[in-house]
Structure formats: C-alpha cells, structure tokens
Amino acid sequence: MSTESRDPIAKLREMETSRIGLYAVLLFGLVFYLFPVETAVMTMFKTQDAFIRTVPFAPPNADGFTLEALMTAWNTLRPGLINSMFMAIPATLLSALLGSLTAYGLTTLSWRGQVGVVVFIIAGIFIPYQAVLVPLAQFWYQILPDLLNGFVNTVFGFITGGNWTYPSRNGYLQLLQLSVTHAAYGIPICTLLFRSYYQSISDEMIEAARLDGATAFSIYKNIILPLSLPMFAVTLIYQFTQVYNDLLFALVLVNDPASQVATQRLAALTGGVVQSFNTTMAGAIVAALPTLLVYIFFGEQFAKGVAGET
C-alpha cells in the first residue's frame, strides 16, 4: 500500500512529536493573527442591528447583510487612496535608491570619516517624529517660502514684478512636501539595511572589478545593484508600509481637504460622536488594501531579502 493511501490518523501517529508541536504552533499563530481580520470582514458586512445582536466574528445572516458600510468607506477613502499612492510611491523609491547609494559609499568605497558619517546616519533613525514636527512645519511654511520668494523675485523680478509668492496652500504641493519629508526620513533606515547587506558581498569580487579598470559607478551599476534586488524588495515594502500608514506628518503638512491622504480620511471617517462599527471596519479594510496587496504580490521577494539570499 502506498504512503499516500494510508489513513491520515496512522500518518499522524507516525509523525514526530516535534513536528506535531511545530504545526500546532503554526496553526495557533495563523488563528491568532487572522482572527481580527476575520472579525473586521464579518463586521463590515453587517447592519448596525445585526452587529448588536450577534457576536462580532460570526457571519451575518440574510437579513443582517449589507454593502452600505463598504460603499460608504470606499467613496470616502477613494480620493485619499489616490493621494496616498501619489505621495508614498515616489517617497519609497527615492529613499530606497538614496539609501542604497549611501550604503555603497559607506561600505565598498574607502575614505576618511566614514565612521562619523555612519554614526550620524544611524542617529537619525532614533529621532522620533514628534521631535521634528515644529521645525518641519516652520521649514515648509516659513523658511522655504521666504527663501524662494526672495530668490524668484530677485532673479526674475522683471517677470514677477516682485509680487510672486510661494503657493504653500496648494494641495499638490503639500503632497510633494509630505513625500519629500518621508523620503528624507527614510534614508537612515534604508542605509542601515543596505549597509548590512553589502557587508556580506565578497571583497574579492569588488577588488577584481577594480583591477579590470571598473569605476566606482560602474561597479555599483553592474555588480552591486543586480545583487541588491532582494534587499530592494525588503526596503521598498518596509518603507512603503511606513510611509503609507503615517498620519502624524500628514496632519501637520497637509491641510487642503482635497489632498488628504488615506489615513487622514480614515481618521475623519471613524472620528464621529456616534460610532458606526461596520463603517469603521470597512474603512480599516479599504485603507489596508494597498499594503495587503504589496505583501501578497511581493511576499516571496520580501522573504528572500530577509533571509539574505542573493
């Protein structure tokens, strides 16, 4: 009799105790992490009455099923999702690329003062958002506009007549400011991730390329960059998640209602006096969709990068 045709109970008895324990732990972890998601999905399809009459994780019956909460959340968050993509994707790409180049310069190239620069960059990781909110707002809304007003009106005064003003209330400009802020704030952690990865690359291979006459840029382009794809997957997914889910910087830098990002609209959706749990859960699911899709489609590359595969 083949192994596949055996009784499952018999196969379970033959299984090692350690493997059974591993499967039990994995099953517990799966239930533990998916239970809140299942509860949120069930809640967003219930009417308010059905939510009150049933336990949160139970599916709705025919009378208690509704798509109204999901449609309300989607219509409210849809502009914010577009704005979040417009803001988060450039910030993610820019911080990952600059982090890779910085790490390459701090790892593969040799120059005086590297240790001090590394310490300075690592220190930037530990600066909390709250500590930079006031200087950040002053820079974007006072210092930069004053500098640009003076520069443009001085150099191009014959065109502007000395009356040009920086459009700090423009919604798209506020999203650009938010994107640049996140890109700058993400460079230290991206640099640290890439630097740890580049330290595992063979020095002999880099030295051989130098002996063949390769420049620093060609070494990065032809050797380092292709080997960095798994780490790019890690940093891009990590940085996108951080940027997309941020609310604090968005509250400070974006005050145009038409340019609000998804987290701002989600806060407005759930911040009423009368709490509608089905709408709240629907909003949370809709707002989380982009990050869920990123992990679903790029989870394999993320796992390879975390495991250090090249």
PDB file of C-alpha atoms in Angstrom:
ATOM      1  CA  MET A   1       0.000   0.000   0.000  1.00  0.00           C
ATOM      2  CA  SER A   2       1.395   3.394  -0.964  1.00  0.00           C
ATOM      3  CA  THR A   3       2.118   6.076   1.623  1.00  0.00           C
ATOM      4  CA  GLU A   4      -0.466   8.436   0.101  1.00  0.00           C
ATOM      5  CA  SER A   5      -3.301   5.906   0.614  1.00  0.00           C
ATOM      6  CA  ARG A   6      -2.668   5.429   4.336  1.00  0.00           C
ATOM      7  CA  ASP A   7      -5.162   6.526   6.943  1.00  0.00           C
ATOM      8  CA  PRO A   8      -4.435  10.155   7.974  1.00  0.00           C
ATOM      9  CA  ILE A   9      -4.684   9.113  11.615  1.00  0.00           C
ATOM     10  CA  ALA A  10      -1.982   6.486  11.029  1.00  0.00           C
ATOM     11  CA  LYS A  11       0.260   9.038   9.352  1.00  0.00           C
ATOM     12  CA  LEU A  12      -0.326  11.435  12.245  1.00  0.00           C
ATOM     13  CA  ARG A  13       0.753   8.735  14.724  1.00  0.00           C
ATOM     14  CA  GLU A  14       3.953   8.160  12.760  1.00  0.00           C
ATOM     15  CA  MET A  15       4.769  11.845  12.690  1.00  0.00           C
ATOM     16  CA  GLU A  16       7.481  13.067  15.050  1.00  0.00           C
ATOM     17  CA  THR A  17       6.299  14.801  18.194  1.00  0.00           C
ATOM     18  CA  SER A  18       8.396  17.869  17.440  1.00  0.00           C
ATOM     19  CA  ARG A  19       6.788  18.247  14.016  1.00  0.00           C
ATOM     20  CA  ILE A  20       3.298  17.956  15.530  1.00  0.00           C
ATOM     21  CA  GLY A  21       4.235  20.660  18.023  1.00  0.00           C
ATOM     22  CA  LEU A  22       5.540  22.865  15.213  1.00  0.00           C
ATOM     23  CA  TYR A  23       2.300  22.501  13.268  1.00  0.00           C
ATOM     24  CA  ALA A  24       0.297  23.260  16.402  1.00  0.00           C
ATOM     25  CA  VAL A  25       2.268  26.460  16.991  1.00  0.00           C
ATOM     26  CA  LEU A  26       1.864  27.492  13.348  1.00  0.00           C
ATOM     27  CA  LEU A  27      -1.870  26.810  13.488  1.00  0.00           C
ATOM     28  CA  PHE A  28      -2.203  28.842  16.685  1.00  0.00           C
ATOM     29  CA  GLY A  29      -0.272  31.723  15.103  1.00  0.00           C
ATOM     30  CA  LEU A  30      -2.437  31.570  11.990  1.00  0.00           C
ATOM     31  CA  VAL A  31      -5.657  31.737  14.013  1.00  0.00           C
ATOM     32  CA  PHE A  32      -4.246  34.409  16.336  1.00  0.00           C
ATOM     33  CA  TYR A  33      -3.284  36.778  13.520  1.00  0.00           C
ATOM     34  CA  LEU A  34      -6.222  36.121  11.191  1.00  0.00           C
ATOM     35  CA  PHE A  35      -8.951  36.258  13.841  1.00  0.00           C
ATOM     36  CA  PRO A  36      -9.043  40.121  13.990  1.00  0.00           C
ATOM     37  CA  VAL A  37      -9.093  40.271  10.175  1.00  0.00           C
ATOM     38  CA  GLU A  38     -11.971  37.787  10.004  1.00  0.00           C
ATOM     39  CA  THR A  39     -13.843  39.778  12.650  1.00  0.00           C
ATOM     40  CA  ALA A  40     -13.343  43.027  10.739  1.00  0.00           C
ATOM     41  CA  VAL A  41     -14.540  41.471   7.463  1.00  0.00           C
ATOM     42  CA  MET A  42     -17.640  39.980   9.089  1.00  0.00           C
ATOM     43  CA  THR A  43     -18.452  43.258  10.854  1.00  0.00           C
ATOM     44  CA  MET A  44     -18.245  45.414   7.725  1.00  0.00           C
ATOM     45  CA  PHE A  45     -20.909  43.277   6.015  1.00  0.00           C
ATOM     46  CA  LYS A  46     -23.394  43.607   8.912  1.00  0.00           C
ATOM     47  CA  THR A  47     -26.056  46.173   9.590  1.00  0.00           C
ATOM     48  CA  GLN A  48     -25.908  48.008  12.905  1.00  0.00           C
ATOM     49  CA  ASP A  49     -28.750  45.892  14.276  1.00  0.00           C
ATOM     50  CA  ALA A  50     -27.054  42.666  13.188  1.00  0.00           C
ATOM     51  CA  PHE A  51     -23.814  43.813  14.786  1.00  0.00           C
ATOM     52  CA  ILE A  52     -25.573  44.427  18.100  1.00  0.00           C
ATOM     53  CA  ARG A  53     -27.488  41.108  18.009  1.00  0.00           C
ATOM     54  CA  THR A  54     -24.575  38.798  17.028  1.00  0.00           C
ATOM     55  CA  VAL A  55     -21.011  38.182  18.137  1.00  0.00           C
ATOM     56  CA  PRO A  56     -18.511  40.193  16.047  1.00  0.00           C
ATOM     57  CA  PHE A  57     -16.784  37.220  14.396  1.00  0.00           C
ATOM     58  CA  ALA A  58     -19.990  35.439  13.316  1.00  0.00           C
ATOM     59  CA  PRO A  59     -21.054  35.852   9.670  1.00  0.00           C
ATOM     60  CA  PRO A  60     -24.188  37.938   9.023  1.00  0.00           C
ATOM     61  CA  ASN A  61     -27.466  36.282   8.179  1.00  0.00           C
ATOM     62  CA  ALA A  62     -29.557  37.250   5.156  1.00  0.00           C
ATOM     63  CA  ASP A  63     -31.450  39.990   6.998  1.00  0.00           C
ATOM     64  CA  GLY A  64     -28.312  41.490   8.531  1.00  0.00           C
ATOM     65  CA  PHE A  65     -26.155  41.569   5.390  1.00  0.00           C
ATOM     66  CA  THR A  66     -25.392  44.948   3.793  1.00  0.00           C
ATOM     67  CA  LEU A  67     -22.828  46.546   1.494  1.00  0.00           C
ATOM     68  CA  GLU A  68     -23.729  50.066   2.582  1.00  0.00           C
ATOM     69  CA  ALA A  69     -20.823  50.393   5.040  1.00  0.00           C
ATOM     70  CA  LEU A  70     -18.329  49.164   2.449  1.00  0.00           C
ATOM     71  CA  MET A  71     -19.628  51.580  -0.195  1.00  0.00           C
ATOM     72  CA  THR A  72     -19.567  54.478   2.291  1.00  0.00           C
ATOM     73  CA  ALA A  73     -15.980  53.685   3.262  1.00  0.00           C
ATOM     74  CA  TRP A  74     -14.893  53.245  -0.361  1.00  0.00           C
ATOM     75  CA  ASN A  75     -16.448  56.529  -1.528  1.00  0.00           C
ATOM     76  CA  THR A  76     -14.912  58.380   1.427  1.00  0.00           C
ATOM     77  CA  LEU A  77     -11.422  56.885   1.164  1.00  0.00           C
ATOM     78  CA  ARG A  78     -11.028  56.620  -2.609  1.00  0.00           C
ATOM     79  CA  PRO A  79      -9.563  60.148  -3.109  1.00  0.00           C
ATOM     80  CA  GLY A  80      -7.296  59.565  -0.130  1.00  0.00           C
ATOM     81  CA  LEU A  81      -6.038  56.273  -1.571  1.00  0.00           C
ATOM     82  CA  ILE A  82      -5.074  58.038  -4.804  1.00  0.00           C
ATOM     83  CA  ASN A  83      -3.326  60.820  -2.887  1.00  0.00           C
ATOM     84  CA  SER A  84      -1.509  58.260  -0.726  1.00  0.00           C
ATOM     85  CA  MET A  85      -0.219  56.447  -3.829  1.00  0.00           C
ATOM     86  CA  PHE A  86       0.842  59.764  -5.362  1.00  0.00           C
ATOM     87  CA  MET A  87       2.754  60.574  -2.170  1.00  0.00           C
ATOM     88  CA  ALA A  88       4.058  57.187  -0.986  1.00  0.00           C
ATOM     89  CA  ILE A  89       5.420  55.622  -4.204  1.00  0.00           C
ATOM     90  CA  PRO A  90       7.942  58.415  -5.051  1.00  0.00           C
ATOM     91  CA  ALA A  91       8.990  58.681  -1.393  1.00  0.00           C
ATOM     92  CA  THR A  92       9.565  54.927  -1.208  1.00  0.00           C
ATOM     93  CA  LEU A  93      11.574  54.713  -4.424  1.00  0.00           C
ATOM     94  CA  LEU A  94      13.659  57.778  -3.604  1.00  0.00           C
ATOM     95  CA  SER A  95      14.548  56.739  -0.055  1.00  0.00           C
ATOM     96  CA  ALA A  96      15.465  53.186  -1.170  1.00  0.00           C
ATOM     97  CA  LEU A  97      17.669  54.386  -4.032  1.00  0.00           C
ATOM     98  CA  LEU A  98      19.431  57.042  -1.943  1.00  0.00           C
ATOM     99  CA  GLY A  99      19.819  54.560   0.913  1.00  0.00           C
ATOM    100  CA  SER A 100      21.433  52.059  -1.452  1.00  0.00           C
ATOM    101  CA  LEU A 101      23.849  54.635  -2.875  1.00  0.00           C
ATOM    102  CA  THR A 102      24.733  55.919   0.598  1.00  0.00           C
ATOM    103  CA  ALA A 103      25.352  52.416   1.918  1.00  0.00           C
ATOM    104  CA  TYR A 104      27.513  51.632  -1.112  1.00  0.00           C
ATOM    105  CA  GLY A 105      29.643  54.694  -0.437  1.00  0.00           C
ATOM    106  CA  LEU A 106      29.941  53.783   3.241  1.00  0.00           C
ATOM    107  CA  THR A 107      30.732  50.105   2.709  1.00  0.00           C
ATOM    108  CA  THR A 108      32.523  49.393  -0.548  1.00  0.00           C
ATOM    109  CA  LEU A 109      34.409  52.657  -1.001  1.00  0.00           C
ATOM    110  CA  SER A 110      37.183  53.702   1.362  1.00  0.00           C
ATOM    111  CA  TRP A 111      37.502  57.312   2.506  1.00  0.00           C
ATOM    112  CA  ARG A 112      38.317  59.227   5.661  1.00  0.00           C
ATOM    113  CA  GLY A 113      35.499  59.997   8.096  1.00  0.00           C
ATOM    114  CA  GLN A 114      33.239  57.047   7.237  1.00  0.00           C
ATOM    115  CA  VAL A 115      32.683  56.064  10.867  1.00  0.00           C
ATOM    116  CA  GLY A 116      31.472  59.530  11.823  1.00  0.00           C
ATOM    117  CA  VAL A 117      29.036  59.626   8.911  1.00  0.00           C
ATOM    118  CA  VAL A 118      27.704  56.160   9.777  1.00  0.00           C
ATOM    119  CA  VAL A 119      27.124  57.197  13.392  1.00  0.00           C
ATOM    120  CA  PHE A 120      25.407  60.393  12.233  1.00  0.00           C
ATOM    121  CA  ILE A 121      23.081  58.466   9.889  1.00  0.00           C
ATOM    122  CA  ILE A 122      22.238  55.781  12.448  1.00  0.00           C
ATOM    123  CA  ALA A 123      21.404  58.507  14.979  1.00  0.00           C
ATOM    124  CA  GLY A 124      18.817  59.783  12.510  1.00  0.00           C
ATOM    125  CA  ILE A 125      16.871  56.526  12.863  1.00  0.00           C
ATOM    126  CA  PHE A 126      16.162  57.219  16.514  1.00  0.00           C
ATOM    127  CA  ILE A 127      14.770  60.742  16.120  1.00  0.00           C
ATOM    128  CA  PRO A 128      11.036  60.487  16.881  1.00  0.00           C
ATOM    129  CA  TYR A 129       8.504  62.126  14.601  1.00  0.00           C
ATOM    130  CA  GLN A 130       7.222  64.343  17.412  1.00  0.00           C
ATOM    131  CA  ALA A 131      10.648  65.951  17.898  1.00  0.00           C
ATOM    132  CA  VAL A 132      10.781  67.352  14.365  1.00  0.00           C
ATOM    133  CA  LEU A 133       7.178  68.471  13.841  1.00  0.00           C
ATOM    134  CA  VAL A 134       7.692  72.139  14.732  1.00  0.00           C
ATOM    135  CA  PRO A 135      10.974  72.611  12.783  1.00  0.00           C
ATOM    136  CA  LEU A 136       9.441  70.716   9.882  1.00  0.00           C
ATOM    137  CA  ALA A 137       6.369  72.934   9.724  1.00  0.00           C
ATOM    138  CA  GLN A 138       8.500  76.065  10.019  1.00  0.00           C
ATOM    139  CA  PHE A 139      10.764  74.910   7.204  1.00  0.00           C
ATOM    140  CA  TRP A 140       7.968  74.121   4.731  1.00  0.00           C
ATOM    141  CA  TYR A 141       5.671  77.037   5.613  1.00  0.00           C
ATOM    142  CA  GLN A 142       8.078  79.826   6.612  1.00  0.00           C
ATOM    143  CA  ILE A 143      11.778  79.311   5.823  1.00  0.00           C
ATOM    144  CA  LEU A 144      11.473  77.753   2.359  1.00  0.00           C
ATOM    145  CA  PRO A 145       8.738  80.172   1.135  1.00  0.00           C
ATOM    146  CA  ASP A 146      10.802  83.175   2.310  1.00  0.00           C
ATOM    147  CA  LEU A 147      13.908  81.875   0.544  1.00  0.00           C
ATOM    148  CA  LEU A 148      12.076  81.092  -2.684  1.00  0.00           C
ATOM    149  CA  ASN A 149      10.141  84.360  -2.640  1.00  0.00           C
ATOM    150  CA  GLY A 150      13.372  86.303  -2.313  1.00  0.00           C
ATOM    151  CA  PHE A 151      15.220  84.248  -4.931  1.00  0.00           C
ATOM    152  CA  VAL A 152      12.483  84.275  -7.584  1.00  0.00           C
ATOM    153  CA  ASN A 153      11.563  87.929  -7.112  1.00  0.00           C
ATOM    154  CA  THR A 154      15.231  88.938  -7.190  1.00  0.00           C
ATOM    155  CA  VAL A 155      16.326  86.884 -10.193  1.00  0.00           C
ATOM    156  CA  PHE A 156      13.085  87.024 -12.159  1.00  0.00           C
ATOM    157  CA  GLY A 157      11.778  90.315 -10.829  1.00  0.00           C
ATOM    158  CA  PHE A 158      11.402  91.698 -14.353  1.00  0.00           C
ATOM    159  CA  ILE A 159       8.759  88.968 -14.890  1.00  0.00           C
ATOM    160  CA  THR A 160       7.117  88.668 -11.478  1.00  0.00           C
ATOM    161  CA  GLY A 161       7.223  92.363 -10.635  1.00  0.00           C
ATOM    162  CA  GLY A 162       8.410  91.372  -7.151  1.00  0.00           C
ATOM    163  CA  ASN A 163       4.992  90.003  -6.212  1.00  0.00           C
ATOM    164  CA  TRP A 164       5.492  86.236  -6.636  1.00  0.00           C
ATOM    165  CA  THR A 165       4.580  84.178  -3.572  1.00  0.00           C
ATOM    166  CA  TYR A 166       5.282  80.530  -2.835  1.00  0.00           C
ATOM    167  CA  PRO A 167       1.966  78.590  -3.147  1.00  0.00           C
ATOM    168  CA  SER A 168       2.211  76.895   0.239  1.00  0.00           C
ATOM    169  CA  ARG A 169      -1.563  76.253   0.319  1.00  0.00           C
ATOM    170  CA  ASN A 170      -1.553  74.300  -2.936  1.00  0.00           C
ATOM    171  CA  GLY A 171      -2.734  70.754  -2.224  1.00  0.00           C
ATOM    172  CA  TYR A 172      -0.457  69.006  -4.721  1.00  0.00           C
ATOM    173  CA  LEU A 173       2.497  70.959  -3.382  1.00  0.00           C
ATOM    174  CA  GLN A 174       1.621  69.844   0.129  1.00  0.00           C
ATOM    175  CA  LEU A 175       1.622  66.215  -1.023  1.00  0.00           C
ATOM    176  CA  LEU A 176       5.020  66.785  -2.637  1.00  0.00           C
ATOM    177  CA  GLN A 177       6.328  68.284   0.619  1.00  0.00           C
ATOM    178  CA  LEU A 178       4.999  65.274   2.518  1.00  0.00           C
ATOM    179  CA  SER A 179       6.613  62.889   0.036  1.00  0.00           C
ATOM    180  CA  VAL A 180       9.999  64.622   0.276  1.00  0.00           C
ATOM    181  CA  THR A 181       9.770  64.587   4.070  1.00  0.00           C
ATOM    182  CA  HIS A 182       9.133  60.841   4.168  1.00  0.00           C
ATOM    183  CA  ALA A 183      11.919  60.199   1.646  1.00  0.00           C
ATOM    184  CA  ALA A 184      14.410  62.128   3.784  1.00  0.00           C
ATOM    185  CA  TYR A 185      13.211  60.485   6.984  1.00  0.00           C
ATOM    186  CA  GLY A 186      13.509  57.009   5.447  1.00  0.00           C
ATOM    187  CA  ILE A 187      17.072  57.341   4.174  1.00  0.00           C
ATOM    188  CA  PRO A 188      18.781  56.394   7.500  1.00  0.00           C
ATOM    189  CA  ILE A 189      16.929  53.097   7.982  1.00  0.00           C
ATOM    190  CA  CYS A 190      17.315  52.211   4.282  1.00  0.00           C
ATOM    191  CA  THR A 191      21.033  52.981   4.518  1.00  0.00           C
ATOM    192  CA  LEU A 192      21.393  50.747   7.557  1.00  0.00           C
ATOM    193  CA  LEU A 193      19.577  47.849   5.852  1.00  0.00           C
ATOM    194  CA  PHE A 194      21.627  48.128   2.655  1.00  0.00           C
ATOM    195  CA  ARG A 195      24.897  48.567   4.565  1.00  0.00           C
ATOM    196  CA  SER A 196      24.343  45.321   6.483  1.00  0.00           C
ATOM    197  CA  TYR A 197      23.609  43.585   3.191  1.00  0.00           C
ATOM    198  CA  TYR A 198      26.615  44.991   1.339  1.00  0.00           C
ATOM    199  CA  GLN A 199      28.987  43.915   4.105  1.00  0.00           C
ATOM    200  CA  SER A 200      28.220  40.298   3.127  1.00  0.00           C
ATOM    201  CA  ILE A 201      29.278  40.814  -0.510  1.00  0.00           C
ATOM    202  CA  SER A 202      32.667  39.370  -1.386  1.00  0.00           C
ATOM    203  CA  ASP A 203      35.507  41.913  -1.304  1.00  0.00           C
ATOM    204  CA  GLU A 204      37.474  39.821  -3.815  1.00  0.00           C
ATOM    205  CA  MET A 205      34.798  40.335  -6.449  1.00  0.00           C
ATOM    206  CA  ILE A 206      34.861  44.117  -5.965  1.00  0.00           C
ATOM    207  CA  GLU A 207      38.665  44.166  -5.997  1.00  0.00           C
ATOM    208  CA  ALA A 208      38.755  42.116  -9.205  1.00  0.00           C
ATOM    209  CA  ALA A 209      36.431  44.631 -10.863  1.00  0.00           C
ATOM    210  CA  ARG A 210      38.728  47.465  -9.778  1.00  0.00           C
ATOM    211  CA  LEU A 211      41.766  45.674 -11.202  1.00  0.00           C
ATOM    212  CA  ASP A 212      39.882  45.391 -14.503  1.00  0.00           C
ATOM    213  CA  GLY A 213      39.556  49.172 -14.522  1.00  0.00           C
ATOM    214  CA  ALA A 214      35.931  49.490 -13.400  1.00  0.00           C
ATOM    215  CA  THR A 215      34.971  52.834 -11.873  1.00  0.00           C
ATOM    216  CA  ALA A 216      33.024  53.210  -8.630  1.00  0.00           C
ATOM    217  CA  PHE A 217      29.820  53.958 -10.540  1.00  0.00           C
ATOM    218  CA  SER A 218      30.216  51.020 -12.947  1.00  0.00           C
ATOM    219  CA  ILE A 219      30.861  48.663 -10.009  1.00  0.00           C
ATOM    220  CA  TYR A 220      27.624  49.834  -8.419  1.00  0.00           C
ATOM    221  CA  LYS A 221      25.670  49.630 -11.677  1.00  0.00           C
ATOM    222  CA  ASN A 222      26.955  46.249 -12.895  1.00  0.00           C
ATOM    223  CA  ILE A 223      27.686  44.362  -9.659  1.00  0.00           C
ATOM    224  CA  ILE A 224      26.165  45.912  -6.561  1.00  0.00           C
ATOM    225  CA  LEU A 225      22.792  46.927  -7.989  1.00  0.00           C
ATOM    226  CA  PRO A 226      21.910  43.499  -9.520  1.00  0.00           C
ATOM    227  CA  LEU A 227      22.915  41.787  -6.269  1.00  0.00           C
ATOM    228  CA  SER A 228      20.778  44.242  -4.291  1.00  0.00           C
ATOM    229  CA  LEU A 229      17.394  43.256  -5.729  1.00  0.00           C
ATOM    230  CA  PRO A 230      16.343  41.085  -2.728  1.00  0.00           C
ATOM    231  CA  MET A 231      17.272  43.896  -0.327  1.00  0.00           C
ATOM    232  CA  PHE A 232      15.465  46.406  -2.524  1.00  0.00           C
ATOM    233  CA  ALA A 233      12.351  44.266  -2.118  1.00  0.00           C
ATOM    234  CA  VAL A 234      12.739  44.409   1.672  1.00  0.00           C
ATOM    235  CA  THR A 235      13.350  48.148   1.864  1.00  0.00           C
ATOM    236  CA  LEU A 236      10.653  49.041  -0.656  1.00  0.00           C
ATOM    237  CA  ILE A 237       7.992  47.012   1.145  1.00  0.00           C
ATOM    238  CA  TYR A 238       9.089  48.224   4.577  1.00  0.00           C
ATOM    239  CA  GLN A 239       9.341  51.855   3.535  1.00  0.00           C
ATOM    240  CA  PHE A 240       6.052  51.820   1.611  1.00  0.00           C
ATOM    241  CA  THR A 241       4.277  50.428   4.673  1.00  0.00           C
ATOM    242  CA  GLN A 242       5.776  53.107   6.932  1.00  0.00           C
ATOM    243  CA  VAL A 243       5.020  55.993   4.572  1.00  0.00           C
ATOM    244  CA  TYR A 244       1.533  54.852   3.618  1.00  0.00           C
ATOM    245  CA  ASN A 245       0.418  54.286   7.221  1.00  0.00           C
ATOM    246  CA  ASP A 246       1.754  57.572   8.579  1.00  0.00           C
ATOM    247  CA  LEU A 247      -0.767  60.036   9.959  1.00  0.00           C
ATOM    248  CA  LEU A 248       1.289  62.458  12.070  1.00  0.00           C
ATOM    249  CA  PHE A 249       3.300  64.108   9.272  1.00  0.00           C
ATOM    250  CA  ALA A 250       0.179  64.251   7.095  1.00  0.00           C
ATOM    251  CA  LEU A 251      -1.793  66.091   9.792  1.00  0.00           C
ATOM    252  CA  VAL A 252       0.953  68.708  10.049  1.00  0.00           C
ATOM    253  CA  LEU A 253       1.817  69.188   6.371  1.00  0.00           C
ATOM    254  CA  VAL A 254      -1.474  68.619   4.525  1.00  0.00           C
ATOM    255  CA  ASN A 255      -4.377  70.934   5.376  1.00  0.00           C
ATOM    256  CA  ASP A 256      -6.116  71.003   1.997  1.00  0.00           C
ATOM    257  CA  PRO A 257      -9.179  68.670   2.253  1.00  0.00           C
ATOM    258  CA  ALA A 258      -8.858  67.662  -1.404  1.00  0.00           C
ATOM    259  CA  SER A 259      -5.268  66.476  -0.835  1.00  0.00           C
ATOM    260  CA  GLN A 260      -5.812  64.472   2.337  1.00  0.00           C
ATOM    261  CA  VAL A 261      -4.214  61.015   2.321  1.00  0.00           C
ATOM    262  CA  ALA A 262      -5.976  57.769   3.227  1.00  0.00           C
ATOM    263  CA  THR A 263      -5.044  57.843   6.915  1.00  0.00           C
ATOM    264  CA  GLN A 264      -6.476  61.356   7.309  1.00  0.00           C
ATOM    265  CA  ARG A 265      -9.744  60.357   5.652  1.00  0.00           C
ATOM    266  CA  LEU A 266      -9.878  57.185   7.744  1.00  0.00           C
ATOM    267  CA  ALA A 267      -9.481  59.259  10.920  1.00  0.00           C
ATOM    268  CA  ALA A 268     -12.288  61.546   9.765  1.00  0.00           C
ATOM    269  CA  LEU A 269     -14.463  58.543   8.880  1.00  0.00           C
ATOM    270  CA  THR A 270     -14.112  56.973  12.327  1.00  0.00           C
ATOM    271  CA  GLY A 271     -13.894  60.118  14.431  1.00  0.00           C
ATOM    272  CA  GLY A 272     -17.589  60.931  14.796  1.00  0.00           C
ATOM    273  CA  VAL A 273     -19.508  61.141  18.065  1.00  0.00           C
ATOM    274  CA  VAL A 274     -21.808  58.289  17.021  1.00  0.00           C
ATOM    275  CA  GLN A 275     -19.660  55.239  16.359  1.00  0.00           C
ATOM    276  CA  SER A 276     -20.646  53.039  13.425  1.00  0.00           C
ATOM    277  CA  PHE A 277     -18.601  49.893  13.822  1.00  0.00           C
ATOM    278  CA  ASN A 278     -19.414  48.405  10.423  1.00  0.00           C
ATOM    279  CA  THR A 279     -18.277  51.601   8.664  1.00  0.00           C
ATOM    280  CA  THR A 280     -15.172  51.744  10.848  1.00  0.00           C
ATOM    281  CA  MET A 281     -14.211  48.166   9.995  1.00  0.00           C
ATOM    282  CA  ALA A 282     -14.962  48.711   6.300  1.00  0.00           C
ATOM    283  CA  GLY A 283     -12.752  51.804   6.326  1.00  0.00           C
ATOM    284  CA  ALA A 284      -9.933  49.906   8.002  1.00  0.00           C
ATOM    285  CA  ILE A 285     -10.122  47.115   5.412  1.00  0.00           C
ATOM    286  CA  VAL A 286     -10.252  49.531   2.460  1.00  0.00           C
ATOM    287  CA  ALA A 287      -7.354  51.598   3.835  1.00  0.00           C
ATOM    288  CA  ALA A 288      -5.253  48.470   4.394  1.00  0.00           C
ATOM    289  CA  LEU A 289      -5.832  47.065   0.886  1.00  0.00           C
ATOM    290  CA  PRO A 290      -2.710  48.620  -0.762  1.00  0.00           C
ATOM    291  CA  THR A 291      -0.332  47.286   1.872  1.00  0.00           C
ATOM    292  CA  LEU A 292      -2.045  43.879   1.836  1.00  0.00           C
ATOM    293  CA  LEU A 293      -1.657  43.684  -1.943  1.00  0.00           C
ATOM    294  CA  VAL A 294       2.008  44.651  -1.692  1.00  0.00           C
ATOM    295  CA  TYR A 295       2.697  41.823   0.748  1.00  0.00           C
ATOM    296  CA  ILE A 296       0.640  39.335  -1.284  1.00  0.00           C
ATOM    297  CA  PHE A 297       2.377  40.049  -4.599  1.00  0.00           C
ATOM    298  CA  PHE A 298       5.901  40.676  -3.263  1.00  0.00           C
ATOM    299  CA  GLY A 299       5.922  38.482  -0.153  1.00  0.00           C
ATOM    300  CA  GLU A 300       8.277  35.926  -1.733  1.00  0.00           C
ATOM    301  CA  GLN A 301      10.841  38.589  -2.641  1.00  0.00           C
ATOM    302  CA  PHE A 302      10.493  40.055   0.866  1.00  0.00           C
ATOM    303  CA  ALA A 303      11.183  36.655   2.454  1.00  0.00           C
ATOM    304  CA  LYS A 304      14.243  36.100   0.233  1.00  0.00           C
ATOM    305  CA  GLY A 305      15.615  39.515   1.143  1.00  0.00           C
ATOM    306  CA  VAL A 306      15.104  38.975   4.865  1.00  0.00           C
ATOM    307  CA  ALA A 307      16.804  35.571   4.563  1.00  0.00           C
ATOM    308  CA  GLY A 308      19.799  37.234   2.906  1.00  0.00           C
ATOM    309  CA  GLU A 309      19.510  35.428  -0.438  1.00  0.00           C
ATOM    310  CA  THR A 310      21.233  36.989  -3.451  1.00  0.00           C
TER     311      THR A 310
END
